[in-house]
XYZ file of C-alpha atoms in Angstrom:
309
model
C 30.164 -20.270 7.498
C 26.795 -21.649 6.360
C 25.260 -24.157 8.916
C 23.291 -26.680 6.861
C 19.677 -27.609 7.840
C 19.439 -31.292 8.709
C 17.224 -33.069 6.222
C 16.703 -36.771 5.639
C 15.713 -36.710 1.875
C 15.450 -34.401 -0.970
C 11.990 -33.451 -2.213
C 11.066 -34.467 -5.690
C 10.788 -30.846 -6.899
C 14.513 -30.378 -6.436
C 15.913 -33.826 -7.135
C 19.022 -32.298 -8.701
C 20.351 -31.551 -5.109
C 21.877 -34.080 -2.751
C 20.791 -33.967 0.852
C 23.652 -31.677 1.899
C 23.069 -29.357 -0.979
C 19.387 -29.101 -0.193
C 20.082 -28.454 3.538
C 22.435 -25.646 2.497
C 19.964 -24.258 0.030
C 17.243 -24.189 2.777
C 19.516 -22.451 5.138
C 20.267 -19.702 2.655
C 16.598 -19.283 1.804
C 15.659 -19.121 5.434
C 18.389 -16.481 6.122
C 17.197 -14.368 3.206
C 13.449 -14.628 4.433
C 14.710 -13.595 7.934
C 15.702 -10.293 6.458
C 11.987 -9.819 5.708
C 10.677 -11.246 8.957
C 9.600 -14.477 7.082
C 12.011 -17.062 8.454
C 11.231 -20.490 9.865
C 8.878 -21.748 7.074
C 8.567 -25.353 5.849
C 10.799 -25.130 2.788
C 10.510 -28.728 1.815
C 7.076 -27.826 0.437
C 8.733 -25.990 -2.437
C 7.069 -22.786 -1.672
C 7.716 -19.673 0.538
C 5.290 -17.204 1.783
C 6.189 -13.432 1.714
C 4.518 -10.068 2.229
C 4.636 -8.530 -1.269
C 3.281 -5.718 -3.295
C 1.924 -2.311 -2.388
C -0.222 -3.523 0.494
C 2.236 -6.088 1.932
C -0.298 -8.910 1.387
C 0.980 -12.546 1.803
C 1.675 -14.340 -1.370
C 3.173 -17.756 -2.163
C 6.163 -18.122 -4.417
C 7.618 -21.414 -5.901
C 11.237 -22.198 -4.983
C 11.990 -24.509 -7.833
C 13.462 -22.016 -10.334
C 15.578 -20.496 -7.551
C 16.772 -23.937 -6.566
C 17.837 -24.756 -10.241
C 19.790 -21.416 -10.446
C 21.615 -22.271 -7.300
C 22.366 -25.852 -8.450
C 24.008 -24.320 -11.527
C 26.100 -21.816 -9.529
C 28.978 -22.125 -7.159
C 27.954 -22.395 -3.519
C 29.552 -19.192 -2.618
C 26.996 -17.472 -4.882
C 24.102 -19.002 -3.157
C 23.645 -16.344 -0.549
C 23.381 -13.476 -2.979
C 21.090 -15.484 -5.396
C 18.648 -16.327 -2.557
C 18.647 -12.830 -1.050
C 18.208 -11.303 -4.520
C 15.303 -13.412 -5.387
C 13.576 -13.111 -2.017
C 14.020 -9.239 -2.344
C 12.678 -9.318 -5.851
C 9.541 -11.258 -4.825
C 8.947 -8.898 -1.833
C 9.261 -5.840 -4.051
C 7.136 -7.373 -6.870
C 9.934 -6.596 -9.305
C 8.549 -9.066 -12.020
C 5.245 -7.542 -11.779
C 6.659 -3.978 -12.240
C 8.523 -5.321 -15.332
C 5.296 -6.704 -16.634
C 3.627 -3.249 -16.327
C 6.319 -1.749 -18.626
C 5.515 -4.329 -21.272
C 1.753 -4.169 -20.920
C -0.542 -1.975 -23.087
C -3.120 0.398 -21.609
C -5.806 -1.835 -22.623
C -4.383 -4.593 -20.582
C -4.267 -2.457 -17.453
C -7.129 0.103 -17.794
C -9.802 -2.043 -15.999
C -7.301 -3.019 -13.208
C -6.309 0.619 -12.352
C -6.889 1.690 -8.737
C -6.395 4.958 -6.840
C -3.679 4.754 -4.324
C -3.572 7.490 -1.613
C -0.411 7.567 0.399
C 2.169 9.950 2.029
C 4.295 10.251 -1.199
C 7.330 8.328 0.094
C 9.802 7.547 -2.610
C 10.583 4.118 -3.949
C 14.335 4.631 -3.566
C 16.139 6.971 -1.197
C 17.655 10.009 -2.888
C 15.841 9.316 -6.165
C 14.449 12.200 -8.267
C 10.623 12.255 -8.607
C 10.869 11.926 -12.364
C 13.206 8.983 -12.343
C 11.696 6.237 -14.513
C 11.859 3.692 -11.604
C 10.203 6.041 -9.138
C 6.595 5.786 -8.253
C 4.084 7.795 -10.226
C 2.553 10.280 -7.980
C 0.627 13.544 -8.067
C 0.465 15.730 -4.955
C -2.821 16.720 -3.379
C -1.532 18.502 -0.290
C 1.516 18.277 2.014
C 1.823 14.729 2.983
C -0.921 13.516 0.777
C -0.402 12.086 -2.793
C -2.407 10.163 -5.505
C -0.545 7.190 -6.861
C -1.895 4.299 -9.010
C -2.001 0.591 -8.341
C -2.690 -2.164 -10.925
C -4.718 -4.815 -9.136
C -3.721 -8.471 -9.578
C -0.612 -7.658 -11.708
C 0.733 -10.785 -13.308
C 4.335 -11.464 -14.323
C 6.126 -13.142 -17.139
C 7.548 -15.676 -14.552
C 4.166 -17.136 -13.630
C 4.549 -15.701 -10.080
C 1.601 -14.682 -7.970
C -0.690 -11.917 -9.218
C 0.179 -9.137 -6.990
C -1.363 -5.512 -6.382
C 1.475 -3.412 -7.735
C 2.102 0.340 -7.458
C 2.662 1.956 -10.806
C 6.051 3.593 -11.531
C 7.007 6.290 -13.966
C 8.414 4.029 -16.659
C 5.187 2.133 -16.919
C 3.155 5.371 -17.362
C 5.630 6.551 -20.038
C 5.207 3.125 -21.744
C 1.408 3.453 -21.891
C 1.848 6.895 -23.621
C -1.158 8.819 -22.090
C -1.430 11.829 -19.883
C -1.320 11.094 -16.106
C -4.752 12.775 -15.615
C -6.276 10.288 -17.980
C -4.880 7.390 -15.895
C -6.322 8.905 -12.756
C -9.677 9.421 -14.427
C -9.627 5.739 -15.597
C -8.950 4.613 -12.017
C -11.727 6.742 -10.726
C -14.115 5.347 -13.353
C -13.260 1.780 -12.071
C -14.091 2.995 -8.600
C -17.465 4.351 -9.700
C -18.301 1.071 -11.487
C -17.093 -1.255 -8.767
C -18.323 0.379 -5.654
C -21.499 2.235 -4.473
C -21.063 5.735 -3.348
C -20.051 5.946 0.356
C -22.572 5.106 3.035
C -21.882 7.337 5.969
C -22.093 6.327 9.525
C -21.798 8.743 12.391
C -19.055 8.845 14.973
C -19.774 11.003 17.994
C -16.693 12.226 19.878
C -17.141 13.876 23.246
C -14.713 16.615 24.051
C -14.026 17.322 27.838
C -12.328 20.168 29.588
C -9.227 19.855 31.854
C -11.550 18.848 34.712
C -12.965 16.084 32.686
C -16.330 17.632 32.212
C -17.938 17.318 28.734
C -18.078 20.633 26.821
C -18.780 19.597 23.274
C -19.785 16.707 21.045
C -18.248 16.619 17.546
C -20.036 14.540 14.815
C -17.769 12.859 12.247
C -19.032 10.954 9.193
C -17.119 7.840 8.406
C -17.290 5.769 5.177
C -15.826 2.421 4.605
C -15.011 0.996 1.158
C -12.281 3.156 -0.420
C -10.557 6.279 0.713
C -10.321 7.310 -2.975
C -14.027 8.592 -2.686
C -12.227 11.647 -1.170
C -11.393 12.609 -4.773
C -14.950 12.424 -5.806
C -16.544 14.164 -2.798
C -17.712 17.048 -4.886
C -19.664 14.475 -6.919
C -21.043 12.388 -4.203
C -21.585 15.050 -1.610
C -21.860 18.241 -3.478
C -23.237 20.395 -0.510
C -20.374 19.198 1.812
C -17.883 19.977 -0.894
C -19.320 23.338 -1.597
C -19.197 24.394 2.058
C -16.024 22.716 2.975
C -15.230 19.962 5.493
C -12.312 18.798 7.660
C -11.258 15.536 6.059
C -8.946 12.515 6.806
C -7.887 9.304 5.026
C -6.413 7.076 7.728
C -6.513 3.971 5.701
C -7.036 2.678 2.202
C -10.758 1.714 3.033
C -11.720 4.496 5.358
C -12.793 8.182 4.827
C -13.510 10.716 7.550
C -15.231 14.060 7.199
C -16.596 16.552 9.617
C -18.543 19.788 9.094
C -17.548 22.811 11.183
C -20.679 23.931 12.976
C -19.291 27.388 13.894
C -16.315 29.253 12.594
C -14.768 29.434 16.023
C -14.827 25.683 16.413
C -12.512 24.960 13.464
C -9.485 24.218 15.561
C -11.426 21.840 17.764
C -12.870 19.947 14.861
C -9.499 19.621 13.315
C -7.994 18.234 16.560
C -10.797 15.699 16.906
C -10.540 14.516 13.316
C -6.700 14.194 13.609
C -7.012 12.236 16.861
C -9.688 9.835 15.351
C -7.506 9.406 12.160
C -4.421 8.757 14.213
C -6.205 6.100 16.294
C -7.485 4.474 13.182
C -3.994 4.418 11.578
C -2.552 2.763 14.770
C -5.047 -0.021 14.392
C -4.832 -0.530 10.710
C -3.085 -3.672 9.206
C 0.379 -3.124 7.923
C 0.347 -1.857 4.288
C -3.084 -0.325 4.407
C -2.571 2.831 6.576
C -2.141 6.173 4.815
C -2.080 9.214 7.175
C -3.257 10.515 10.460
C -3.342 14.094 9.252
C -6.425 16.379 8.924
C -7.185 18.287 5.777
C -9.423 21.089 4.660
C -11.403 20.043 1.559
C -13.381 22.374 -0.585
C -14.410 22.170 -4.215
C -11.842 19.608 -5.093
C -8.889 21.249 -3.270
C -7.043 19.826 -0.372
C -4.799 21.678 2.271
C -3.173 20.150 5.409
C -3.489 21.495 8.869
C -0.726 21.546 11.210
C -2.286 19.940 14.268
C -1.096 19.648 17.811
C -3.639 17.126 18.937
C -5.003 17.759 22.446
C -6.633 15.002 24.585
C -10.035 14.002 23.408
C -12.171 11.746 25.595
């Protein structure tokens, strides 16, 4: 049985409720929010804040239309109505629907590269399913997707960074490679090429004595520069580097000074990347793996990370 929230008066934005109805509505919304870790909000304001979109950023949503729908439905339907709407907001469903109706011209300048682990949108869905995420594989555990920054919706909801799904790509009627190139063109236009900073990692033996120092190059801004490394760092791309993309805004690369040091460099890069992932805000982490990059090609190392001081 629903336990109604005690309220003294009904806010003007939902004056169609009486006090008891509004209390019940707040209880149902709060329960639904609790399924997403967002319970306990001041719902009398008429708004609710939820993590939404590809990066789980916090957005504000108006409760007025949901309240109207509940007022027109039997009370026994309120639970499913409230959960369904909170779930839809969190998943940016209205924004995904807008993408299917948009033209390529409407989204081209908003396209962004989204590197991620290739996890599906829905369990047991086929990769080519229209509702599945659009994705192209770079290597084991590393995929290229697309995001449309600040995607609007027909419902006047928040503009949310929304991952692109197959049905949207099909609606735009262009080859996937052209969409990726458009996103890379936006990256070139909006950001300077990576400015590298050095990270020195000291490696010690079992006795704790330093035996080697490995130099990593770290760039902040966008991990998507990994796709343009042959353009911005042609010498590194030609010789090959160990690379990691721990978060959406971080790129790590390391040269291998001597051939017999490859395993050590890989372990160091993987450990630094893993530490970075652990410290990254929810929604922005990518992967703690290490990859060999050379002339535009990625391949993943299988790493058993040793202790690195």
